[in-house]
């Protein structure tokens, strides 16, 4: 049971806009930054969004992050076939002496 | 370009100790800006943070694993290591090492390619 809650799956057709939600609590998302990682099949996770809505260099501006209260969202616009991957949200959690917590992951399918 | 590479035994027997090393190239592990961490992913499942270390040796561990985990650093070799004791089949996973940015609360980037460790007799 993950501390952060994500839908297990999401889907969209090429060109569509898709959003993935991440729900937490006051001890994690509510008081710390949210990060998003993309994991393509058979590869290591890659940073997609840091500090709630910042994109590392090289990440297309089709990817955007937002946060409100104890929830966060990842939006992907202009969906492409190469976006088919698992997406994980993460945050620092202030409980239990502090720890990193991840969402359970959302498998995005491009139809 | 910073790169991280995990290495260690791919098969560990139940009740024994899992040991992995992460070698950092293209940058210094002694940088004051970064922490370094271990994350694992059981087959077909999500990510789990194991712990993080600073070049000085300061550590943060996942409370659920803390009693079995030791992370250490060897700045002379630009390596940091993971030891997980008393392993069971539930510890079978792909183990990743990664650099941690923006302090111990920050994000992981980049990640190593990962190494699958199987716990089995």
PDB file of C-alpha atoms in Angstrom:
ATOM      1  CA  UNK A   1       0.000   0.000   0.000  1.00  0.00           C
ATOM      2  CA  UNK A   2       1.706   3.162  -1.210  1.00  0.00           C
ATOM      3  CA  UNK A   3       1.637   6.348   0.869  1.00  0.00           C
ATOM      4  CA  UNK A   4       0.857   8.400  -2.238  1.00  0.00           C
ATOM      5  CA  UNK A   5      -2.178   7.319  -4.253  1.00  0.00           C
ATOM      6  CA  UNK A   6      -2.166   7.185  -8.032  1.00  0.00           C
ATOM      7  CA  UNK A   7      -4.626   5.585 -10.444  1.00  0.00           C
ATOM      8  CA  UNK A   8      -3.146   2.291 -11.628  1.00  0.00           C
ATOM      9  CA  UNK A   9      -3.832   3.068 -15.280  1.00  0.00           C
ATOM     10  CA  UNK A  10      -4.564   5.874 -17.699  1.00  0.00           C
ATOM     11  CA  UNK A  11      -4.948   6.015 -21.449  1.00  0.00           C
ATOM     12  CA  UNK A  12      -5.356   8.381 -24.348  1.00  0.00           C
ATOM     13  CA  UNK A  13      -5.075   8.635 -28.090  1.00  0.00           C
ATOM     14  CA  UNK A  14      -2.274  10.436 -29.919  1.00  0.00           C
ATOM     15  CA  UNK A  15      -2.634  14.198 -29.648  1.00  0.00           C
ATOM     16  CA  UNK A  16      -4.860  14.076 -26.584  1.00  0.00           C
ATOM     17  CA  UNK A  17      -4.190  15.596 -23.189  1.00  0.00           C
ATOM     18  CA  UNK A  18      -3.957  13.200 -20.256  1.00  0.00           C
ATOM     19  CA  UNK A  19      -3.640  13.926 -16.563  1.00  0.00           C
ATOM     20  CA  UNK A  20      -2.392  11.640 -13.805  1.00  0.00           C
ATOM     21  CA  UNK A  21      -3.286  12.431 -10.220  1.00  0.00           C
ATOM     22  CA  UNK A  22      -1.291  11.872  -7.043  1.00  0.00           C
ATOM     23  CA  UNK A  23      -2.969  12.168  -3.673  1.00  0.00           C
ATOM     24  CA  UNK A  24      -1.152  12.440  -0.365  1.00  0.00           C
ATOM     25  CA  UNK A  25      -1.442  14.120   3.005  1.00  0.00           C
ATOM     26  CA  UNK A  26      -0.265  17.116   4.999  1.00  0.00           C
ATOM     27  CA  UNK A  27       2.944  15.307   6.004  1.00  0.00           C
ATOM     28  CA  UNK A  28       4.108  14.779   2.423  1.00  0.00           C
ATOM     29  CA  UNK A  29       2.567  16.625  -0.540  1.00  0.00           C
ATOM     30  CA  UNK A  30       0.957  19.182   1.744  1.00  0.00           C
ATOM     31  CA  UNK A  31       4.308  20.393   3.083  1.00  0.00           C
ATOM     32  CA  UNK A  32       6.967  19.276   0.588  1.00  0.00           C
ATOM     33  CA  UNK A  33       7.781  19.363  -3.105  1.00  0.00           C
ATOM     34  CA  UNK A  34       6.395  16.753  -5.501  1.00  0.00           C
ATOM     35  CA  UNK A  35       8.532  14.970  -8.085  1.00  0.00           C
ATOM     36  CA  UNK A  36       7.489  12.910 -11.101  1.00  0.00           C
ATOM     37  CA  UNK A  37       9.439  10.090 -12.754  1.00  0.00           C
ATOM     38  CA  UNK A  38       8.884   8.352 -16.083  1.00  0.00           C
ATOM     39  CA  UNK A  39       9.851   4.718 -16.464  1.00  0.00           C
ATOM     40  CA  UNK A  40       9.881   3.415 -20.004  1.00  0.00           C
ATOM     41  CA  UNK A  41       9.560  -0.372 -20.364  1.00  0.00           C
ATOM     42  CA  UNK A  42      12.679  -2.184 -19.209  1.00  0.00           C
ATOM     43  CA  UNK A  43      14.564   0.961 -18.217  1.00  0.00           C
ATOM     44  CA  UNK A  44      15.422   2.889 -15.087  1.00  0.00           C
ATOM     45  CA  UNK A  45      13.176   5.734 -13.930  1.00  0.00           C
ATOM     46  CA  UNK A  46      13.965   9.175 -15.308  1.00  0.00           C
ATOM     47  CA  UNK A  47      13.216  12.507 -13.667  1.00  0.00           C
ATOM     48  CA  UNK A  48      10.352  14.273 -15.402  1.00  0.00           C
ATOM     49  CA  UNK A  49       9.279  17.073 -13.018  1.00  0.00           C
ATOM     50  CA  UNK A  50      10.965  18.480  -9.912  1.00  0.00           C
ATOM     51  CA  UNK A  51       9.815  21.022  -7.306  1.00  0.00           C
ATOM     52  CA  UNK A  52       6.149  20.530  -8.284  1.00  0.00           C
ATOM     53  CA  UNK A  53       6.315  22.056 -11.757  1.00  0.00           C
ATOM     54  CA  UNK A  54       9.910  22.435 -12.946  1.00  0.00           C
ATOM     55  CA  UNK A  55      11.111  20.556 -16.014  1.00  0.00           C
ATOM     56  CA  UNK A  56      14.726  19.395 -16.292  1.00  0.00           C
ATOM     57  CA  UNK A  57      16.482  20.364 -19.486  1.00  0.00           C
ATOM     58  CA  UNK A  58      15.572  17.968 -22.260  1.00  0.00           C
ATOM     59  CA  UNK A  59      12.060  17.222 -21.006  1.00  0.00           C
ATOM     60  CA  UNK A  60       9.504  18.474 -23.560  1.00  0.00           C
ATOM     61  CA  UNK A  61       7.123  21.222 -22.492  1.00  0.00           C
ATOM     62  CA  UNK A  62       4.277  18.810 -23.268  1.00  0.00           C
ATOM     63  CA  UNK A  63       4.858  17.592 -19.713  1.00  0.00           C
ATOM     64  CA  UNK A  64       3.703  19.819 -16.863  1.00  0.00           C
ATOM     65  CA  UNK A  65       3.202  19.407 -13.149  1.00  0.00           C
ATOM     66  CA  UNK A  66       0.992  21.148 -10.622  1.00  0.00           C
ATOM     67  CA  UNK A  67       0.211  20.917  -6.934  1.00  0.00           C
ATOM     68  CA  UNK A  68      -2.706  22.044  -4.794  1.00  0.00           C
ATOM     69  CA  UNK A  69      -2.981  21.276  -1.123  1.00  0.00           C
ATOM     70  CA  UNK A  70      -2.328  17.585  -0.590  1.00  0.00           C
ATOM     71  CA  UNK A  71      -2.687  16.575  -4.244  1.00  0.00           C
ATOM     72  CA  UNK A  72      -0.591  16.884  -7.360  1.00  0.00           C
ATOM     73  CA  UNK A  73      -1.071  16.229 -11.049  1.00  0.00           C
ATOM     74  CA  UNK A  74       1.029  15.444 -14.086  1.00  0.00           C
ATOM     75  CA  UNK A  75      -0.378  16.574 -17.411  1.00  0.00           C
ATOM     76  CA  UNK A  76       0.802  15.343 -20.776  1.00  0.00           C
ATOM     77  CA  UNK A  77      -0.442  17.243 -23.791  1.00  0.00           C
ATOM     78  CA  UNK A  78      -0.086  16.268 -27.440  1.00  0.00           C
ATOM     79  CA  UNK A  79       0.188  12.618 -26.412  1.00  0.00           C
ATOM     80  CA  UNK A  80       2.691  10.578 -28.402  1.00  0.00           C
ATOM     81  CA  UNK A  81       3.254   6.829 -28.668  1.00  0.00           C
ATOM     82  CA  UNK A  82       6.652   7.166 -26.978  1.00  0.00           C
ATOM     83  CA  UNK A  83       4.934   8.514 -23.859  1.00  0.00           C
ATOM     84  CA  UNK A  84       3.653   5.002 -23.103  1.00  0.00           C
ATOM     85  CA  UNK A  85       5.328   4.270 -19.783  1.00  0.00           C
ATOM     86  CA  UNK A  86       4.856   4.016 -16.034  1.00  0.00           C
ATOM     87  CA  UNK A  87       4.701   7.314 -14.165  1.00  0.00           C
ATOM     88  CA  UNK A  88       5.501   7.703 -10.464  1.00  0.00           C
ATOM     89  CA  UNK A  89       4.989  10.645  -8.144  1.00  0.00           C
ATOM     90  CA  UNK A  90       7.210  11.074  -5.103  1.00  0.00           C
ATOM     91  CA  UNK A  91       7.676  13.398  -2.148  1.00  0.00           C
ATOM     92  CA  UNK A  92       9.438  13.693   1.168  1.00  0.00           C
ATOM     93  CA  UNK A  93       7.254  12.658   4.093  1.00  0.00           C
ATOM     94  CA  UNK A  94       7.841  14.275   7.474  1.00  0.00           C
ATOM     95  CA  UNK A  95       6.371  11.399   9.484  1.00  0.00           C
ATOM     96  CA  UNK A  96       8.342   8.497  11.006  1.00  0.00           C
ATOM     97  CA  UNK A  97      11.542  10.591  11.274  1.00  0.00           C
ATOM     98  CA  UNK A  98      11.317  11.429   7.583  1.00  0.00           C
ATOM     99  CA  UNK A  99      11.322   9.281   4.483  1.00  0.00           C
ATOM    100  CA  UNK A 100      10.885   9.364   0.723  1.00  0.00           C
ATOM    101  CA  UNK A 101       7.487   8.114  -0.381  1.00  0.00           C
ATOM    102  CA  UNK A 102       6.387   7.081  -3.851  1.00  0.00           C
ATOM    103  CA  UNK A 103       3.031   6.595  -5.473  1.00  0.00           C
ATOM    104  CA  UNK A 104       2.166   3.124  -6.691  1.00  0.00           C
ATOM    105  CA  UNK A 105       2.656   4.178 -10.294  1.00  0.00           C
ATOM    106  CA  UNK A 106       0.319   4.785 -13.232  1.00  0.00           C
ATOM    107  CA  UNK A 107       0.677   2.813 -16.429  1.00  0.00           C
ATOM    108  CA  UNK A 108      -0.084   5.091 -19.344  1.00  0.00           C
ATOM    109  CA  UNK A 109      -1.292   3.430 -22.530  1.00  0.00           C
ATOM    110  CA  UNK A 110      -1.371   5.297 -25.820  1.00  0.00           C
ATOM    111  CA  UNK A 111      -4.227   3.787 -27.805  1.00  0.00           C
TER     112      UNK A 111
ATOM    113  CA  UNK B   1      27.854  13.505 -17.913  1.00  0.00           C
ATOM    114  CA  UNK B   2      27.398  11.870 -14.514  1.00  0.00           C
ATOM    115  CA  UNK B   3      26.871   8.116 -14.612  1.00  0.00           C
ATOM    116  CA  UNK B   4      26.114   5.590 -11.903  1.00  0.00           C
ATOM    117  CA  UNK B   5      26.621   1.844 -12.133  1.00  0.00           C
ATOM    118  CA  UNK B   6      25.416  -0.774  -9.685  1.00  0.00           C
ATOM    119  CA  UNK B   7      27.399  -3.962  -9.144  1.00  0.00           C
ATOM    120  CA  UNK B   8      27.189  -6.997  -6.916  1.00  0.00           C
ATOM    121  CA  UNK B   9      25.897 -10.559  -6.688  1.00  0.00           C
ATOM    122  CA  UNK B  10      22.739 -11.304  -8.645  1.00  0.00           C
ATOM    123  CA  UNK B  11      21.756 -14.200  -6.381  1.00  0.00           C
ATOM    124  CA  UNK B  12      21.644 -14.161  -2.596  1.00  0.00           C
ATOM    125  CA  UNK B  13      20.506 -16.934  -0.271  1.00  0.00           C
ATOM    126  CA  UNK B  14      17.722 -16.356   2.261  1.00  0.00           C
ATOM    127  CA  UNK B  15      18.939 -15.090   5.656  1.00  0.00           C
ATOM    128  CA  UNK B  16      22.223 -13.859   4.137  1.00  0.00           C
ATOM    129  CA  UNK B  17      23.337 -10.288   3.485  1.00  0.00           C
ATOM    130  CA  UNK B  18      22.812  -8.521   0.164  1.00  0.00           C
ATOM    131  CA  UNK B  19      25.730  -6.270  -0.775  1.00  0.00           C
ATOM    132  CA  UNK B  20      25.789  -3.829  -3.687  1.00  0.00           C
ATOM    133  CA  UNK B  21      28.149  -1.076  -4.769  1.00  0.00           C
ATOM    134  CA  UNK B  22      27.393   2.004  -6.839  1.00  0.00           C
ATOM    135  CA  UNK B  23      30.303   3.476  -8.786  1.00  0.00           C
ATOM    136  CA  UNK B  24      30.012   7.129  -9.746  1.00  0.00           C
ATOM    137  CA  UNK B  25      31.785   8.392 -12.860  1.00  0.00           C
ATOM    138  CA  UNK B  26      31.857  11.766 -14.562  1.00  0.00           C
ATOM    139  CA  UNK B  27      31.569  13.598 -11.252  1.00  0.00           C
ATOM    140  CA  UNK B  28      32.679  13.584  -7.645  1.00  0.00           C
ATOM    141  CA  UNK B  29      30.787  11.812  -4.915  1.00  0.00           C
ATOM    142  CA  UNK B  30      32.388  14.300  -2.500  1.00  0.00           C
ATOM    143  CA  UNK B  31      30.399  17.232  -3.832  1.00  0.00           C
ATOM    144  CA  UNK B  32      28.737  19.208  -1.055  1.00  0.00           C
ATOM    145  CA  UNK B  33      25.610  19.698  -3.174  1.00  0.00           C
ATOM    146  CA  UNK B  34      24.366  16.142  -3.373  1.00  0.00           C
ATOM    147  CA  UNK B  35      23.163  13.168  -1.431  1.00  0.00           C
ATOM    148  CA  UNK B  36      23.270   9.660  -2.903  1.00  0.00           C
ATOM    149  CA  UNK B  37      20.569   7.039  -2.594  1.00  0.00           C
ATOM    150  CA  UNK B  38      19.333   3.518  -3.125  1.00  0.00           C
ATOM    151  CA  UNK B  39      15.863   2.660  -4.426  1.00  0.00           C
ATOM    152  CA  UNK B  40      14.446  -0.755  -5.230  1.00  0.00           C
ATOM    153  CA  UNK B  41      11.635  -2.134  -7.365  1.00  0.00           C
ATOM    154  CA  UNK B  42      10.269  -5.673  -6.918  1.00  0.00           C
ATOM    155  CA  UNK B  43       9.385  -7.340 -10.230  1.00  0.00           C
ATOM    156  CA  UNK B  44       6.158  -5.874 -11.600  1.00  0.00           C
ATOM    157  CA  UNK B  45       5.747  -3.506  -8.640  1.00  0.00           C
ATOM    158  CA  UNK B  46       6.431   0.081  -7.667  1.00  0.00           C
ATOM    159  CA  UNK B  47       9.427   1.953  -6.307  1.00  0.00           C
ATOM    160  CA  UNK B  48      10.604   1.833  -2.695  1.00  0.00           C
ATOM    161  CA  UNK B  49      13.219   4.154  -1.198  1.00  0.00           C
ATOM    162  CA  UNK B  50      15.857   2.329   0.830  1.00  0.00           C
ATOM    163  CA  UNK B  51      18.061   5.139   2.093  1.00  0.00           C
ATOM    164  CA  UNK B  52      20.372   8.030   1.299  1.00  0.00           C
ATOM    165  CA  UNK B  53      23.893   9.099   2.297  1.00  0.00           C
ATOM    166  CA  UNK B  54      25.977  12.288   2.213  1.00  0.00           C
ATOM    167  CA  UNK B  55      29.676  12.212   1.372  1.00  0.00           C
ATOM    168  CA  UNK B  56      30.449  12.842   5.046  1.00  0.00           C
ATOM    169  CA  UNK B  57      28.690   9.592   5.963  1.00  0.00           C
ATOM    170  CA  UNK B  58      25.437  11.092   7.258  1.00  0.00           C
ATOM    171  CA  UNK B  59      22.579   8.706   6.454  1.00  0.00           C
ATOM    172  CA  UNK B  60      18.786   8.597   6.204  1.00  0.00           C
ATOM    173  CA  UNK B  61      17.046   5.230   6.070  1.00  0.00           C
ATOM    174  CA  UNK B  62      13.537   4.035   5.279  1.00  0.00           C
ATOM    175  CA  UNK B  63      12.071   3.320   8.738  1.00  0.00           C
ATOM    176  CA  UNK B  64      10.595   0.054   7.449  1.00  0.00           C
ATOM    177  CA  UNK B  65      14.078  -1.235   6.500  1.00  0.00           C
ATOM    178  CA  UNK B  66      16.246   0.632   8.976  1.00  0.00           C
ATOM    179  CA  UNK B  67      16.996  -2.339  11.216  1.00  0.00           C
ATOM    180  CA  UNK B  68      18.506  -4.277   8.287  1.00  0.00           C
ATOM    181  CA  UNK B  69      20.128  -1.562   6.154  1.00  0.00           C
ATOM    182  CA  UNK B  70      23.590  -0.041   6.156  1.00  0.00           C
ATOM    183  CA  UNK B  71      24.700   2.478   3.526  1.00  0.00           C
ATOM    184  CA  UNK B  72      28.330   3.555   3.458  1.00  0.00           C
ATOM    185  CA  UNK B  73      30.526   5.739   1.288  1.00  0.00           C
ATOM    186  CA  UNK B  74      34.112   5.448   0.015  1.00  0.00           C
ATOM    187  CA  UNK B  75      35.081   8.820  -1.429  1.00  0.00           C
ATOM    188  CA  UNK B  76      38.545   7.565  -2.439  1.00  0.00           C
ATOM    189  CA  UNK B  77      36.909   5.122  -4.849  1.00  0.00           C
ATOM    190  CA  UNK B  78      33.953   7.385  -5.716  1.00  0.00           C
ATOM    191  CA  UNK B  79      31.629   4.616  -4.570  1.00  0.00           C
ATOM    192  CA  UNK B  80      28.827   4.114  -2.106  1.00  0.00           C
ATOM    193  CA  UNK B  81      27.467   0.789  -0.943  1.00  0.00           C
ATOM    194  CA  UNK B  82      24.345  -0.931   0.329  1.00  0.00           C
ATOM    195  CA  UNK B  83      24.149  -3.819   2.763  1.00  0.00           C
ATOM    196  CA  UNK B  84      20.787  -5.432   3.532  1.00  0.00           C
ATOM    197  CA  UNK B  85      20.869  -8.192   6.107  1.00  0.00           C
ATOM    198  CA  UNK B  86      18.632 -11.191   6.767  1.00  0.00           C
ATOM    199  CA  UNK B  87      17.137 -11.139   3.294  1.00  0.00           C
ATOM    200  CA  UNK B  88      14.008 -13.033   2.268  1.00  0.00           C
ATOM    201  CA  UNK B  89      12.264 -13.589  -1.052  1.00  0.00           C
ATOM    202  CA  UNK B  90      10.467 -10.270  -0.475  1.00  0.00           C
ATOM    203  CA  UNK B  91      13.798  -8.516  -1.000  1.00  0.00           C
ATOM    204  CA  UNK B  92      14.004  -9.762  -4.587  1.00  0.00           C
ATOM    205  CA  UNK B  93      14.035  -6.597  -6.676  1.00  0.00           C
ATOM    206  CA  UNK B  94      15.855  -4.409  -9.138  1.00  0.00           C
ATOM    207  CA  UNK B  95      18.113  -2.194  -7.044  1.00  0.00           C
ATOM    208  CA  UNK B  96      18.897   1.287  -8.331  1.00  0.00           C
ATOM    209  CA  UNK B  97      21.411   3.823  -7.127  1.00  0.00           C
ATOM    210  CA  UNK B  98      20.876   7.498  -7.856  1.00  0.00           C
ATOM    211  CA  UNK B  99      22.130  10.980  -7.073  1.00  0.00           C
ATOM    212  CA  UNK B 100      19.924  13.071  -4.819  1.00  0.00           C
ATOM    213  CA  UNK B 101      19.662  16.776  -5.601  1.00  0.00           C
ATOM    214  CA  UNK B 102      18.556  19.657  -3.391  1.00  0.00           C
ATOM    215  CA  UNK B 103      19.447  17.994  -0.114  1.00  0.00           C
ATOM    216  CA  UNK B 104      18.072  14.941   1.586  1.00  0.00           C
ATOM    217  CA  UNK B 105      14.491  15.922   0.716  1.00  0.00           C
ATOM    218  CA  UNK B 106      15.250  16.394  -2.973  1.00  0.00           C
ATOM    219  CA  UNK B 107      14.835  14.469  -6.154  1.00  0.00           C
ATOM    220  CA  UNK B 108      16.749  11.571  -7.701  1.00  0.00           C
ATOM    221  CA  UNK B 109      18.595  12.367 -10.899  1.00  0.00           C
ATOM    222  CA  UNK B 110      20.256  10.608 -12.613  1.00  0.00           C
ATOM    223  CA  UNK B 111      19.655   6.925 -11.865  1.00  0.00           C
ATOM    224  CA  UNK B 112      21.840   3.934 -12.539  1.00  0.00           C
ATOM    225  CA  UNK B 113      20.567   1.264 -14.901  1.00  0.00           C
ATOM    226  CA  UNK B 114      19.662  -1.013 -12.001  1.00  0.00           C
ATOM    227  CA  UNK B 115      20.636  -4.538 -11.093  1.00  0.00           C
ATOM    228  CA  UNK B 116      18.274  -7.434 -10.415  1.00  0.00           C
ATOM    229  CA  UNK B 117      18.992  -9.258  -7.189  1.00  0.00           C
ATOM    230  CA  UNK B 118      17.165 -12.521  -6.591  1.00  0.00           C
ATOM    231  CA  UNK B 119      16.861 -14.039  -3.135  1.00  0.00           C
ATOM    232  CA  UNK B 120      16.638 -17.799  -3.457  1.00  0.00           C
ATOM    233  CA  UNK B 121      18.267 -20.927  -2.111  1.00  0.00           C
TER     234      UNK B 121
END
